[in-house]
Structures are given as C-alpha cells and as structure tokens.
CSV table of C-alpha atoms in Angstrom, one decimal:
chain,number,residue,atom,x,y,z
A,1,UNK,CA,-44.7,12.2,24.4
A,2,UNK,CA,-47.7,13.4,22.7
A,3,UNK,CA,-50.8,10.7,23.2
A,4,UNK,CA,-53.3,10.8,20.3
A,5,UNK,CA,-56.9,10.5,20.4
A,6,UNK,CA,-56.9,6.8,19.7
A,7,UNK,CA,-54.9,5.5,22.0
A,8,UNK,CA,-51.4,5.8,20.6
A,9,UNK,CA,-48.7,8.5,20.8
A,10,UNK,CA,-45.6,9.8,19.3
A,11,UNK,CA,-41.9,9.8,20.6
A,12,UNK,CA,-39.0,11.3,19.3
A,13,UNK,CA,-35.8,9.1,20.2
A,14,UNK,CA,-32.6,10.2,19.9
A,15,UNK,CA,-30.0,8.4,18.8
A,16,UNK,CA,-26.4,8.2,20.4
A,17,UNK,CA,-24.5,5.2,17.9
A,18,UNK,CA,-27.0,4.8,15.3
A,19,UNK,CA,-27.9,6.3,12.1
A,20,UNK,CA,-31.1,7.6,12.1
A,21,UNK,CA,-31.9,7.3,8.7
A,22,UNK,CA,-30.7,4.1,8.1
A,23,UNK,CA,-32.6,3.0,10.9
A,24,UNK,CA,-35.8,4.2,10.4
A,25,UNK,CA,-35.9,2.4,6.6
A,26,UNK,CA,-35.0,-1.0,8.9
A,27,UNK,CA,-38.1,-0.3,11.5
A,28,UNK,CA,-40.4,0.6,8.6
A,29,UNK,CA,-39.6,-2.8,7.6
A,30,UNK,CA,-40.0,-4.5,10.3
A,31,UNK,CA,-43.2,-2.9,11.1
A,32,UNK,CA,-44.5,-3.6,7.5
A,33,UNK,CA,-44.2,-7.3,8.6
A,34,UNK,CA,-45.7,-6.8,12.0
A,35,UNK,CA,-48.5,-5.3,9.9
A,36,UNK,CA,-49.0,-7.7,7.3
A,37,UNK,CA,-48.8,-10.6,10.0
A,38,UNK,CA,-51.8,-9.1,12.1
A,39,UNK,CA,-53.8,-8.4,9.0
A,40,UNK,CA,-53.8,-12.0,7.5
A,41,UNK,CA,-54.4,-12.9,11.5
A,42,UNK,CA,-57.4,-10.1,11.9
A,43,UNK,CA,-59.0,-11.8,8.2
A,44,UNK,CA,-59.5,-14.8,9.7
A,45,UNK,CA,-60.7,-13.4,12.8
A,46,UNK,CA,-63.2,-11.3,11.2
A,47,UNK,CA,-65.0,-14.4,9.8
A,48,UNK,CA,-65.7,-15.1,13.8
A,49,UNK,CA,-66.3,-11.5,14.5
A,50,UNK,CA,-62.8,-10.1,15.9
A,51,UNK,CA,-62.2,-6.4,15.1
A,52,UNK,CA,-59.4,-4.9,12.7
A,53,UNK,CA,-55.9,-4.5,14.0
A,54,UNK,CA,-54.8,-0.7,14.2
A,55,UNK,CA,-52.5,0.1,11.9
A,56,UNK,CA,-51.6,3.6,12.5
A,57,UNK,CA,-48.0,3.1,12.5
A,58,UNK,CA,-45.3,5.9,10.9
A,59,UNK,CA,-41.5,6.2,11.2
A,60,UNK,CA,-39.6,8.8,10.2
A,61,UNK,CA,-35.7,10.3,10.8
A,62,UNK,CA,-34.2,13.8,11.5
A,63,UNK,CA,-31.0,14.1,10.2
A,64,UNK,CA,-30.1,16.9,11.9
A,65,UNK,CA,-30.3,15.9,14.9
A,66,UNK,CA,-30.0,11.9,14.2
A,67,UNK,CA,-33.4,11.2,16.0
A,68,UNK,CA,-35.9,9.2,15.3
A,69,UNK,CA,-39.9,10.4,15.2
A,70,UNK,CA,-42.5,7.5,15.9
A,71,UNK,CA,-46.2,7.1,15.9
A,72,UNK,CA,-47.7,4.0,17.0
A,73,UNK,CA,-49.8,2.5,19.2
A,74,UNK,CA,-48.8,1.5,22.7
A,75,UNK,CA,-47.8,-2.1,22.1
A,76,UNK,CA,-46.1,-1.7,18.7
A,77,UNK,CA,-44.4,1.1,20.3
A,78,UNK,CA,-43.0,-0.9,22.9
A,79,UNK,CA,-41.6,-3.2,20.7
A,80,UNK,CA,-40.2,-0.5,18.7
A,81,UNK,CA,-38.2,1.4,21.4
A,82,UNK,CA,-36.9,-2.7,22.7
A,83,UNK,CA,-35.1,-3.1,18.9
A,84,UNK,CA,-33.8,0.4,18.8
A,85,UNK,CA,-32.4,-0.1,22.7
A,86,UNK,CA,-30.5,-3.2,21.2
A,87,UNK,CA,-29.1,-1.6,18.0
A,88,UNK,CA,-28.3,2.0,18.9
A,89,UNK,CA,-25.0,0.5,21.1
A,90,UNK,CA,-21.4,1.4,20.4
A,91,UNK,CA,-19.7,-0.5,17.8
A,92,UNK,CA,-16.4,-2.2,18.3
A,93,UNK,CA,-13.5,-1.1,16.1
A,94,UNK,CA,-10.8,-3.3,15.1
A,95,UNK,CA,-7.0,-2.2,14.3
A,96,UNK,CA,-5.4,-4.3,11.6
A,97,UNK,CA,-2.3,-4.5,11.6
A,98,UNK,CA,-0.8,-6.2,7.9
A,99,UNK,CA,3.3,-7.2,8.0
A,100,UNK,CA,4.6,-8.0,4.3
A,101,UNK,CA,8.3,-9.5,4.6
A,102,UNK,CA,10.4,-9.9,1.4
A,103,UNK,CA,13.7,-11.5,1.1
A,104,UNK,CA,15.5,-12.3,-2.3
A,105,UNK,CA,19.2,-12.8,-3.4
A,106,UNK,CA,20.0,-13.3,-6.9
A,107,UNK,CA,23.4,-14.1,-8.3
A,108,UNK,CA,24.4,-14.1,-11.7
A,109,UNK,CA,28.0,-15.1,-13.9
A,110,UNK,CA,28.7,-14.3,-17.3
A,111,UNK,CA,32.0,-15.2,-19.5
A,112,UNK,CA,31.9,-15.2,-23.3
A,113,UNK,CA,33.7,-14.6,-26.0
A,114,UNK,CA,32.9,-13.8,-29.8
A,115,UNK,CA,35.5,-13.1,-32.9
A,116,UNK,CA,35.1,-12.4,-36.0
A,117,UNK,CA,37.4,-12.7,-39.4
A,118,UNK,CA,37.2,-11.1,-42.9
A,119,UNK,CA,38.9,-9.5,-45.5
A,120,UNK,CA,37.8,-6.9,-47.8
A,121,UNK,CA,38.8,-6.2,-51.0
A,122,UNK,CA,39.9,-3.4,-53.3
A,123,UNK,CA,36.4,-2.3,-53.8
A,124,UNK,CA,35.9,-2.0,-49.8
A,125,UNK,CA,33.2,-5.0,-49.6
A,126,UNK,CA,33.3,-7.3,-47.4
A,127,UNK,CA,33.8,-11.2,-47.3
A,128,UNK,CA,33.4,-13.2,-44.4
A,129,UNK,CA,35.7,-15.6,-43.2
A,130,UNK,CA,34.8,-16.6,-39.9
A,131,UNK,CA,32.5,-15.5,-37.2
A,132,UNK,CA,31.6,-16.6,-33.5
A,133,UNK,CA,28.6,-13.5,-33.4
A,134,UNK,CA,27.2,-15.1,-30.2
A,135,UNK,CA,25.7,-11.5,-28.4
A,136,UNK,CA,27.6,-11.1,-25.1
A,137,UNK,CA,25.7,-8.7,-23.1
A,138,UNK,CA,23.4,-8.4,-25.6
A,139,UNK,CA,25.9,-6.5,-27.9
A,140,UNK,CA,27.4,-8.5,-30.6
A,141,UNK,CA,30.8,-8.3,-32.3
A,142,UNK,CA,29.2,-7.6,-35.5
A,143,UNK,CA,27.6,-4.3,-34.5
A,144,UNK,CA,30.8,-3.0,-32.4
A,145,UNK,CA,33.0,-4.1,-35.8
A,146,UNK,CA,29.8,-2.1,-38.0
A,147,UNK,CA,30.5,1.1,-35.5
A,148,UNK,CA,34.2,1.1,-36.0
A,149,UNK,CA,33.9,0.9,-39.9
A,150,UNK,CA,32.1,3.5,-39.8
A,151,UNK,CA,33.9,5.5,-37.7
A,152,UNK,CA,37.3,3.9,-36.4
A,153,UNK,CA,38.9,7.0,-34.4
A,154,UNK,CA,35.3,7.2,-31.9
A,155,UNK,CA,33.4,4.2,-31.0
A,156,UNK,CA,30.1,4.8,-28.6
A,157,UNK,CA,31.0,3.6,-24.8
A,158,UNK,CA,27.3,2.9,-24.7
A,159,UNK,CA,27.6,-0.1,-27.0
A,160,UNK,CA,30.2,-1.8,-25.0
A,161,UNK,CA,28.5,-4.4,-22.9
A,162,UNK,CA,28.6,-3.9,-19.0
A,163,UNK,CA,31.4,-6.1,-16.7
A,164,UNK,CA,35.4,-6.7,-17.9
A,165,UNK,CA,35.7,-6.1,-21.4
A,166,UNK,CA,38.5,-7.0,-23.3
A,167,UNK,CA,39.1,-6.3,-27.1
A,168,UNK,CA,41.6,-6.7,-29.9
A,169,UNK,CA,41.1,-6.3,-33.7
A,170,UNK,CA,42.6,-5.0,-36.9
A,171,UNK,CA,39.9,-2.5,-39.0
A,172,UNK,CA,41.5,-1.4,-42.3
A,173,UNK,CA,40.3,-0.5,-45.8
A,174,UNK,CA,42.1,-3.4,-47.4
A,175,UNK,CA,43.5,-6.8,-45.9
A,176,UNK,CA,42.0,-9.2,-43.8
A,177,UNK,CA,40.3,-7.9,-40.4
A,178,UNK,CA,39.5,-9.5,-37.5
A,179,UNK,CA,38.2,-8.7,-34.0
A,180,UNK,CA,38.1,-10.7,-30.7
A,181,UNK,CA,35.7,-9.6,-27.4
A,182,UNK,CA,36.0,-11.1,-24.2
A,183,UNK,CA,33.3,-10.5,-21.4
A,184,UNK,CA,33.7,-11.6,-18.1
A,185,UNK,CA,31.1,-10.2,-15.4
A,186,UNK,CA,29.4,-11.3,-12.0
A,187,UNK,CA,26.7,-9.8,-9.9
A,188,UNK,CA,24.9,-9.7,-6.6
A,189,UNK,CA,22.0,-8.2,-4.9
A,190,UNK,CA,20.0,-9.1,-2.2
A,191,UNK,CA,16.4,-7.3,-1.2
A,192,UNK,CA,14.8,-7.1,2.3
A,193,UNK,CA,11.5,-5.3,2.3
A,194,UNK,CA,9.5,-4.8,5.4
A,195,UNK,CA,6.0,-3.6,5.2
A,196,UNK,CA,3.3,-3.1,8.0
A,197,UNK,CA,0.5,-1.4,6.6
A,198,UNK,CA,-2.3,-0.2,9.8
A,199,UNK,CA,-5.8,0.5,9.6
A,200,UNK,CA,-8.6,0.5,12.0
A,201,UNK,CA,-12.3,0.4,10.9
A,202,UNK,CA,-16.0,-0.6,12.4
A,203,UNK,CA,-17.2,-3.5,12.8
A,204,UNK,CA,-18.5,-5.0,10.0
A,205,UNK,CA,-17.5,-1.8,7.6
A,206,UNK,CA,-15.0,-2.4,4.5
A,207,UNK,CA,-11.7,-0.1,5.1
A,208,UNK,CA,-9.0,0.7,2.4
A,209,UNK,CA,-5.8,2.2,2.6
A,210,UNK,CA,-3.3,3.0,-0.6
A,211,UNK,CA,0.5,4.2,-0.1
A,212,UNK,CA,1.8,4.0,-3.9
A,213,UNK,CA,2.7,6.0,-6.7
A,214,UNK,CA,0.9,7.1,-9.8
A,215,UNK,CA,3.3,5.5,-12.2
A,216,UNK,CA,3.2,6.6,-15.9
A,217,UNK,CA,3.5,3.8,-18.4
A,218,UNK,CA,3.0,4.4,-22.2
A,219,UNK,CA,0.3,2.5,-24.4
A,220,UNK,CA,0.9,4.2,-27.8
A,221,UNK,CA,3.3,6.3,-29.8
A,222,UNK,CA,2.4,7.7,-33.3
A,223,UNK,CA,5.8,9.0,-35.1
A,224,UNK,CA,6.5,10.5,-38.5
A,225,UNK,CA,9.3,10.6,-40.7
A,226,UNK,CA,10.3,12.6,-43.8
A,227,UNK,CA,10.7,16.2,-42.0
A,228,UNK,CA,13.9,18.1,-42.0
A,229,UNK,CA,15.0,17.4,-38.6
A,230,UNK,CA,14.4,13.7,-38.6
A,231,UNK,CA,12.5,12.0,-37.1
A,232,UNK,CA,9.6,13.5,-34.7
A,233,UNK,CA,6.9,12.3,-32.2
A,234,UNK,CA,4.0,14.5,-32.1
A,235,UNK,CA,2.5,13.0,-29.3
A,236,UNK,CA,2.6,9.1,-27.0
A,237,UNK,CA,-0.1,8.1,-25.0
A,238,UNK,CA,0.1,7.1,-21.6
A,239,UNK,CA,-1.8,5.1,-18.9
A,240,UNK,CA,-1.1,6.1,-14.7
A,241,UNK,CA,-1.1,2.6,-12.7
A,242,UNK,CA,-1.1,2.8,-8.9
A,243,UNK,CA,2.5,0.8,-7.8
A,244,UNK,CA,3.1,0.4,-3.7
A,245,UNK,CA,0.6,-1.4,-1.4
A,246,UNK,CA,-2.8,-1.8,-1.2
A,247,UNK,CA,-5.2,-3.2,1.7
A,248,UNK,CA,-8.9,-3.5,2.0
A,249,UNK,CA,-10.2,-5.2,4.5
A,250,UNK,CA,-14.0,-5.8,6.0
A,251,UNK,CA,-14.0,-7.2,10.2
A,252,UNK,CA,-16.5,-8.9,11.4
A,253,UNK,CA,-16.3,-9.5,15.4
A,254,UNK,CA,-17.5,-12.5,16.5
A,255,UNK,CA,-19.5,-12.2,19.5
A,256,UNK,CA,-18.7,-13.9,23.2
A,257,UNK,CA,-15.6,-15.6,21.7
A,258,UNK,CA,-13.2,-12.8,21.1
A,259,UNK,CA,-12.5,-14.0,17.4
A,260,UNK,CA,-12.3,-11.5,14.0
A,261,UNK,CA,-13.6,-13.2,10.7
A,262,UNK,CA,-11.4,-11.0,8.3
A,263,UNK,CA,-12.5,-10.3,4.6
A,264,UNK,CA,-9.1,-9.1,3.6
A,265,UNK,CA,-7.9,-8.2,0.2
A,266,UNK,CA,-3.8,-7.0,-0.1
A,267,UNK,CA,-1.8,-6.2,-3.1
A,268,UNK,CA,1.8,-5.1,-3.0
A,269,UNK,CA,3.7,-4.3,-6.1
A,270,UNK,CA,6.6,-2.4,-6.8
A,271,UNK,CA,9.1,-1.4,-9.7
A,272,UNK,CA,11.5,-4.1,-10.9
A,273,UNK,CA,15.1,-3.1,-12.1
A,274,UNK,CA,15.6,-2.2,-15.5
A,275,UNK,CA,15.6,-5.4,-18.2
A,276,UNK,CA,17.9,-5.3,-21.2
A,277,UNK,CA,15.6,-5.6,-23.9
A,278,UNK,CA,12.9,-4.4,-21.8
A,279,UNK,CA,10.3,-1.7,-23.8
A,280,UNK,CA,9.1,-0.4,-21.2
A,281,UNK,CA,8.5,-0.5,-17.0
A,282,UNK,CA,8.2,-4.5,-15.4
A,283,UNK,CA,6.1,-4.3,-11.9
A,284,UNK,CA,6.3,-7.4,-9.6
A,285,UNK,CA,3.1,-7.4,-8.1
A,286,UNK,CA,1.9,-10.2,-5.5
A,287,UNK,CA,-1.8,-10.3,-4.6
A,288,UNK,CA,-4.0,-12.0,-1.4
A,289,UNK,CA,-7.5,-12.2,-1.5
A,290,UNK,CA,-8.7,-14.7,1.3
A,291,UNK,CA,-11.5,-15.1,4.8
A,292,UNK,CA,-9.3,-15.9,7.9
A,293,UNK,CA,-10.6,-16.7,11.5
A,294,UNK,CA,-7.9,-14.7,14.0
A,295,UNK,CA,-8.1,-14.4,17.8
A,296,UNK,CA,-8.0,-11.3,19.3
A,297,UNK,CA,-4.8,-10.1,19.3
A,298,UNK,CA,-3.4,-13.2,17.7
A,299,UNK,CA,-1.3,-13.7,14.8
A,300,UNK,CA,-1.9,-15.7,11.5
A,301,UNK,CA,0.0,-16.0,8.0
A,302,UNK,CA,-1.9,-15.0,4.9
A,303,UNK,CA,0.2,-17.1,2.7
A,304,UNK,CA,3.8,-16.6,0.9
A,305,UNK,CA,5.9,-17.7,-1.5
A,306,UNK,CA,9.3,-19.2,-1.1
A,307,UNK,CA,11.2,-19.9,-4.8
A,308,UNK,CA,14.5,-21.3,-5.5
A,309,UNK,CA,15.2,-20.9,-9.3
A,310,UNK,CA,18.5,-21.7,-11.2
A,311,UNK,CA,19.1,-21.3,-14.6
A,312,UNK,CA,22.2,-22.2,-17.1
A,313,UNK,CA,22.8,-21.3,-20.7
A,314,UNK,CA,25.6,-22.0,-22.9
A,315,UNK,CA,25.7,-21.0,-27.2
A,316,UNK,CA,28.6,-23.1,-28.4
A,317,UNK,CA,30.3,-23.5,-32.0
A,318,UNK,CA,29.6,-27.0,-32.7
A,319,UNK,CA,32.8,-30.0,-32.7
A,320,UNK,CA,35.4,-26.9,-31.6
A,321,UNK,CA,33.2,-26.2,-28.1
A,322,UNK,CA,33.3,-28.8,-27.2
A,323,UNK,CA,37.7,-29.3,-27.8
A,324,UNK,CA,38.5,-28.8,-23.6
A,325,UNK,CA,40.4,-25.6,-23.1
A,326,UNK,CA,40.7,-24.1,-26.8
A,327,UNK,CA,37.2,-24.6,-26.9
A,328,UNK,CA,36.4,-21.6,-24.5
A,329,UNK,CA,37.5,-19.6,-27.6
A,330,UNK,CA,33.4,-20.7,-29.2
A,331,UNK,CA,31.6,-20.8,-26.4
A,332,UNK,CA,29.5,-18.4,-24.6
A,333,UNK,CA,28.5,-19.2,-21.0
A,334,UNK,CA,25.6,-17.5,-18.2
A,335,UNK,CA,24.2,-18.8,-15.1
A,336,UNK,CA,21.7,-17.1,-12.6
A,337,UNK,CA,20.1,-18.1,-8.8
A,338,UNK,CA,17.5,-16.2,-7.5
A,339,UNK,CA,15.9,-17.2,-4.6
A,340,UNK,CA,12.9,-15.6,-2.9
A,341,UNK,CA,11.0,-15.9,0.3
A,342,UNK,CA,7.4,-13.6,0.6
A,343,UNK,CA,4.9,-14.2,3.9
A,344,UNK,CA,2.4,-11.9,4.7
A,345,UNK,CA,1.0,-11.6,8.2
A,346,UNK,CA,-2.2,-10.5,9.7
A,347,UNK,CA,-2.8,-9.3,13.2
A,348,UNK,CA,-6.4,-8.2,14.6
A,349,UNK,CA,-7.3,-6.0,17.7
A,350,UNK,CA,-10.4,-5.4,19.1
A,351,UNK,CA,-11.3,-2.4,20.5
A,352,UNK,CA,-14.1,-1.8,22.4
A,353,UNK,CA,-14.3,1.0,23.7
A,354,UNK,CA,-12.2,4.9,23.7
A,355,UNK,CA,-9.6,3.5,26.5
A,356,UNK,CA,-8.7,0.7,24.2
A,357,UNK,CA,-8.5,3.1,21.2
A,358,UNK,CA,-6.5,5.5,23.4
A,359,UNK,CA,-3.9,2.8,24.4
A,360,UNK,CA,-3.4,2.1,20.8
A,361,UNK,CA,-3.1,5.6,19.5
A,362,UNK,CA,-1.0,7.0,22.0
A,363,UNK,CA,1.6,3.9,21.0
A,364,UNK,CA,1.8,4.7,17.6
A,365,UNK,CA,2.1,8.5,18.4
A,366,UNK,CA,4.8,8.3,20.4
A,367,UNK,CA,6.7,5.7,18.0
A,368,UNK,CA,6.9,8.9,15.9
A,369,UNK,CA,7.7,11.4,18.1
A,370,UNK,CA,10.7,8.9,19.5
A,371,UNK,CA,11.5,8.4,16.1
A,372,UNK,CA,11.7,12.4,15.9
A,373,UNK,CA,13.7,12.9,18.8
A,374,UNK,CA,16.1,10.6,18.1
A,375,UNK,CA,17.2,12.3,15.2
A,376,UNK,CA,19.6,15.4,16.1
A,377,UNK,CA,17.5,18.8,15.8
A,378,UNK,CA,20.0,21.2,14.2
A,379,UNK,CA,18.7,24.3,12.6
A,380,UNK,CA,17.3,23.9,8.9
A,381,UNK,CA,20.1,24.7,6.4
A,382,UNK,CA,20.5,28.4,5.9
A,383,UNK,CA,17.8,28.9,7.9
A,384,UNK,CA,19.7,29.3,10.9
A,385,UNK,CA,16.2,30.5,13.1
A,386,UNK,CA,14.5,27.9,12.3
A,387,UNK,CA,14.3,23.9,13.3
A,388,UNK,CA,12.9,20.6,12.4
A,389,UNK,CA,9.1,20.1,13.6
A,390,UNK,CA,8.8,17.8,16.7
A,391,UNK,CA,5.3,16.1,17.7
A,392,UNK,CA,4.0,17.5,21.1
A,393,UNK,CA,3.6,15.2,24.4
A,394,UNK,CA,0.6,13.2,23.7
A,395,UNK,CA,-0.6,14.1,26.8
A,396,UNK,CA,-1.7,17.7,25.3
A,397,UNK,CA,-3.6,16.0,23.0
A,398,UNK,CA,-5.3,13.3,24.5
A,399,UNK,CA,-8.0,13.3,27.1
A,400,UNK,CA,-6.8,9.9,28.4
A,401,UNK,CA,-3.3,11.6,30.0
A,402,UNK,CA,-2.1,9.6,32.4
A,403,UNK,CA,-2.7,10.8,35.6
A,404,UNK,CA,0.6,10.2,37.4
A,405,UNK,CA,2.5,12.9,34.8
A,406,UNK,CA,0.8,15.2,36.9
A,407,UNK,CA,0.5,19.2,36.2
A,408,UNK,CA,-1.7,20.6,33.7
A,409,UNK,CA,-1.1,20.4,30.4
A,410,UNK,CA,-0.4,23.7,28.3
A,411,UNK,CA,-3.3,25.4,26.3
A,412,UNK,CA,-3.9,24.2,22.7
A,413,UNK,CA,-1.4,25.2,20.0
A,414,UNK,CA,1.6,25.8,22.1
A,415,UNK,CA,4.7,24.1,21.2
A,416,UNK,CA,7.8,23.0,23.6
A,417,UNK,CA,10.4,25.3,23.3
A,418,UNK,CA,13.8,24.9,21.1
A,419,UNK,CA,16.4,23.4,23.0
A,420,UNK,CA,19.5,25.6,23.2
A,421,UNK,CA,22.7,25.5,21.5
A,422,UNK,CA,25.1,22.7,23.2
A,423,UNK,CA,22.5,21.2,25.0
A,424,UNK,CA,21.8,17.7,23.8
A,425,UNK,CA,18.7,16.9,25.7
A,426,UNK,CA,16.0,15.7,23.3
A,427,UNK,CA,13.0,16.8,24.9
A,428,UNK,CA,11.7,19.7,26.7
A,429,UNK,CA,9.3,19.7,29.6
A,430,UNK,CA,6.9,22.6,29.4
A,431,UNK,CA,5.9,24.2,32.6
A,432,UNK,CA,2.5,23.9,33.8
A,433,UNK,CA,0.5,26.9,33.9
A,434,UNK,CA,-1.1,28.5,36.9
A,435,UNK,CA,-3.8,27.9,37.8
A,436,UNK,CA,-6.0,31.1,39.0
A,437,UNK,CA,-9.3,30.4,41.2
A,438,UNK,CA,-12.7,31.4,39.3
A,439,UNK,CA,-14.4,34.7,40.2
A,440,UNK,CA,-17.3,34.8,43.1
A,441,UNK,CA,-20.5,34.3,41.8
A,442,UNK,CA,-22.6,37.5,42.8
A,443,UNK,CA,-25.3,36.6,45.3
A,444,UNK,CA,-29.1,36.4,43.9
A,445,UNK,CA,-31.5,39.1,43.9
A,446,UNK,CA,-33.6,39.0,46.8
C-alpha cells in the first residue's frame, strides 16, 4: 500500500476467480454512483456550510497478471475491497447431461395390379383398347409397354417396381397387344436411437455443443442443351446444412436450495430414407427450446412426441372394382402404420468444487477406457508391431488418485505395456518406480 498525501492510498488486488477487467468496468460503476450520491448530498450541505466530498477515486485492471489497481480514499476503499471479497469466489459448474430416445416402427402393404390392351395397325400406330394404368410402385404399365416397343429383347431392371413382380404380355408389330403387372410387396422397419449429449459449463455462462455432419444439399442447377455430347451441366450450386444434434444450454444455480434454472435450447435432426419422388435429401429434425426448474441431480422430461398414424389408399376402375373377387383385377390397393414415440430428458449436476469435478471426470474416463478394453487388442492389420491405442489408468492423470491404489504413479507420457501373445488379460499394471532419497543439502557458509 502506497498512502498519498491526502489521506488516501493505492492497492493493487489480485484476483484469484475473477476477471479483472470485467471487474474493474463494474467498480467504476459502482463508484460513479457512490460519487454522484455524495455530490447531490455535499450540494445541499454546502448551502449550511459542509465541505466537498473527495472524489479522488480511480480503478484500473492488469491483465497480465488479472489484478486490480485502486486509488481511493480510506472509506471508499473499504467498501471497494468488501464487494471484490464477495465476487472474486469460485464459481460453480454444472454437468448437463441431455438423453434423446427415439422409437418408431412403420409397416407398409402394397398389392396392385394394372393391364393394358391394344392393337396396332399396318402402319405401326397404336389404338387403345383398354387400360387399367394405375402406377404401381410408381412405375406404370404404360411406360414398361413404351420400353419394350422400343426395344423388346432388353428392358431396364431399373424400371421394374420394387417387391414380387409378376408380368405377362404380347408386343408385336401387328395384332392386338396386351400386358398384365402384378405387384405384391410388404415392409418393416423399426428405429431405436439413443442420444446423451454431455456438457459442463459455469454458472450462469451459455455452453454449446454440435456432433453433426456438414451435409451438402443443392439450391440450383443451370444446364444446356444443343452440344454434341448431349446434354451438360456446367455447374449446380449447393448449400452445407449442419444434420446431427445440437445443445445450447445457459445454468443458472439457485442459491441455498440446490435447484438449476436451465435456459436450454436442443435440436436433433437426422437423414430420412430415400423418397420415391423425392428431388432431393428429406431431414427429420425435432427442436426444444424451453426454461425448466431441476433439482440437483434430479431428472425432468423436456417434452416428446408420441404419434400413431395409419393411412389407406385404394385407385379402383369404377362398377368392375367393385365386382368381389374379379374385381381385384381394377384395383390398386396400399396401406402404411407408422408409429413414433420421441422424449427428451434433462439431468443437472452441480459441481462445486475440483473433487466434485474429479468424481465426474474420472467416471466418464473410465467408461471409455472399459469400453476399450473390452474390445480384443489384436495387432493392426498388416501391421503386425503395432496395436490399438488404450487410455492410461486415470490415476496417472489425475491429481485426485485415490489413495488406497497405492504406489506411485509412472512419469508423464509413459504408456502400459502390450500384453503378450496368448495372454488374455485386458489390462496391465505398470510397476511403480523407485523412489531415490534427495541429495544432502550442503551446510551454510559460516
């Protein structure tokens, strides 16, 4: 401390949690309004003959070495250094802990069936007679007859619809043709996604974290036509969209009742099979943005969404679909359930202090390493010398070891050895190293 000449002096604080900068332009504030306060105070006291108030008052931060320089008389200063004792405290962190759960099965049915009748004459055109051109699949019967016109010894697989197909028909130059498709097809699939995005953040600071892919999707396509080759695409534009998960959260601890107020915003999206008919890429994305109250430690549901959706469709030649059995002959027939269930789930810790961080961190470590361990560590694949990286013991990372491992823990960088060949232990315990007893100190210089 440096007194000055009228009475105050000057400290430099240093700060251990708080940043200096950002805390100086809060004091300056404060003290501002000390300042003005006393002045319009002092103006009414000088009309009785009080004296002015001092206001020799200056705050300023280091960055370098996060400290604090103050000027001020003895008083202000005082009640300077009693706000920076109460806001330059460790800040509690808080580990959040998001689980999205998915579960969908659809089921779909298909059976149709389209003909077609007509006869062409000595100057190869065409007259229809009769046509059921209902699309199965969307492929009709019209554009598989079209392809075998044209070309009756090769027809395109890719222009058969997907499922049972069955087809019978009569293509000639001259006559009458006719053509009958029957599709018959049923699927299944079922989807169960499990996501627990983590992330741990200060008190009262907004946190993000993003696993997804950059996904291209294109916005415009400029083509020409008229060249030799046919025709060409000089260039398409595209657009990148993030697809996977997406958290941001902001914590806010409440204090003496062990709550969280969570400002959380979650997005999860993904690539949805291929559509027939489809121009380009179909995301499902499902979006939260919400304020919960959570306990420490305790659970709460974000919100979800549980469909059940059926759906029927039937294209039908009118009076003969409706004749029972020959009627199946002009009818086309689908029908699709899809059911979905979607929750999401948050799940707040508090942690106060590097123990409860510790406890934390070392869990999730050694899920990993477990996880690492448990799969079988042959040698990489003509790379007979080497093998599979392994995690280390946390407790050659950590400073919070736990004492009843005992031994000391190997110098930084070392790795446990390789297991031999044949042995199917998972794990390797590395040997502590000795421990050698510090030179004598020579004796002072009398």
């Amino acid at each position: 401390d440096t007194p000055l000449e009228d009475g105050g002096d000057t400290q430099v604080r240093y700060l251990e949690y708080a940043d200096a900068e950002q805390l100086a332009s809060k004091l300056n504030e404060q003290v501002q309004g000390l300042v003005r306060a006393a002045g319009g105070a002092q103006q009414g006291g000088q009309q009785g003959g009080g004296q002015r108030p001092d206001t020799g008052v200056a705050i300023w931060a280091d960055p370098q070495n996060n400290a604090l320089v103050i000027t001020a008389p003895p008083k202000i200063m005082r009640q300077i250094m009693s706000i920076v004792d109460k806001l330059d405290i460790r800040r509690a962190q808080v580990l959040v802990e998001a689980i999205l759960v998915e579960i969908s099965t659809n089921r779909m049915a298909e059976l149709g069936v389209n003909w077609a009748i007509d006869g062409t004459g000595d100057s190869s055109s065409t007259v229809p007679i009769g046509t059921f051109n209902q699309p199965v699949g969307n492929v009709s019967i019209g554009s598989l007859a079209s392809a075998l016109l044209r070309d009756s010894d090769d027809l395109d697989p890719g222009l058969l619809p997907t499922g049972l197909t069955l087809g019978a028909g009569r293509f000639r130059d001259t006559g009458v043709n006719f053509a009958v498709l029957l599709r018959a097809l049923r699927g299944d699939s079922s989807t169960n996604i499990l996501q627990t995005p983590q992330i741990i953040t200060l008190d009262n600071e907004e946190a993000e974290i993003r696993v997804a892919q950059e996904v291209p999707f294109i916005t415009g396509q400029f083509t020409s036509t008229g060249t030799v080759e046919g025709t060409v695409n000089p260039f398409t534009t595209v657009q990148r969209q993030e697809v996977g998960t997406i958290l941001k959260i902001t914590p806010q601890i409440n204090r003496g009742v062990d709550t969280v107020l969570l400002n959380i915003q979650q997005e999860s999206s993904n690539l949805a099979a291929s559509t027939q008919g489809a121009v380009d890429l179909i995301t499902n994305k499902r979006t939260i943005s919400t304020k919960v109250m959570v306990e420490d430690g305790g659970i709460i549901v974000l919100g979800g969404l549980i469909s059940d959706e059926a759906r029927e469709s039937e294209q039908r030649v009118p009076i003969l679909g409706s004749v029972p059995i020959l009627g199946e002959l002009f009818k086309t027939r689908s029908g699709s359930k899809d059911r979905q269930n979607l929750m999401v789930f948050i799940r707040p810790t508090i942690l106060r202090d590097g123990v409860d961080a510790a406890i934390e961190t070392n869990a999730k470590y050694n899920v990993m390493r477990n996880q690492q361990l448990a799969r079988p560590r042959s040698r990489v694949t003509l790379l007979p010398s080497e093998r599979p990286p392994v995690l280390p013991p946390i407790e050659e990372l950590s400073r919070y070891a736990d004492p009843t491992q005992g031994g000391t823990p190997p110098q930084p960088g070392t790795v446990p050895p390789d297991p031999e060949d044949g042995d199917d232990s998972q794990g390797t315990e590395t040997a502590p190293l000795e421990e050698t007893e510090p030179p004598e100190e020579a004796p002072p210089p009398q």
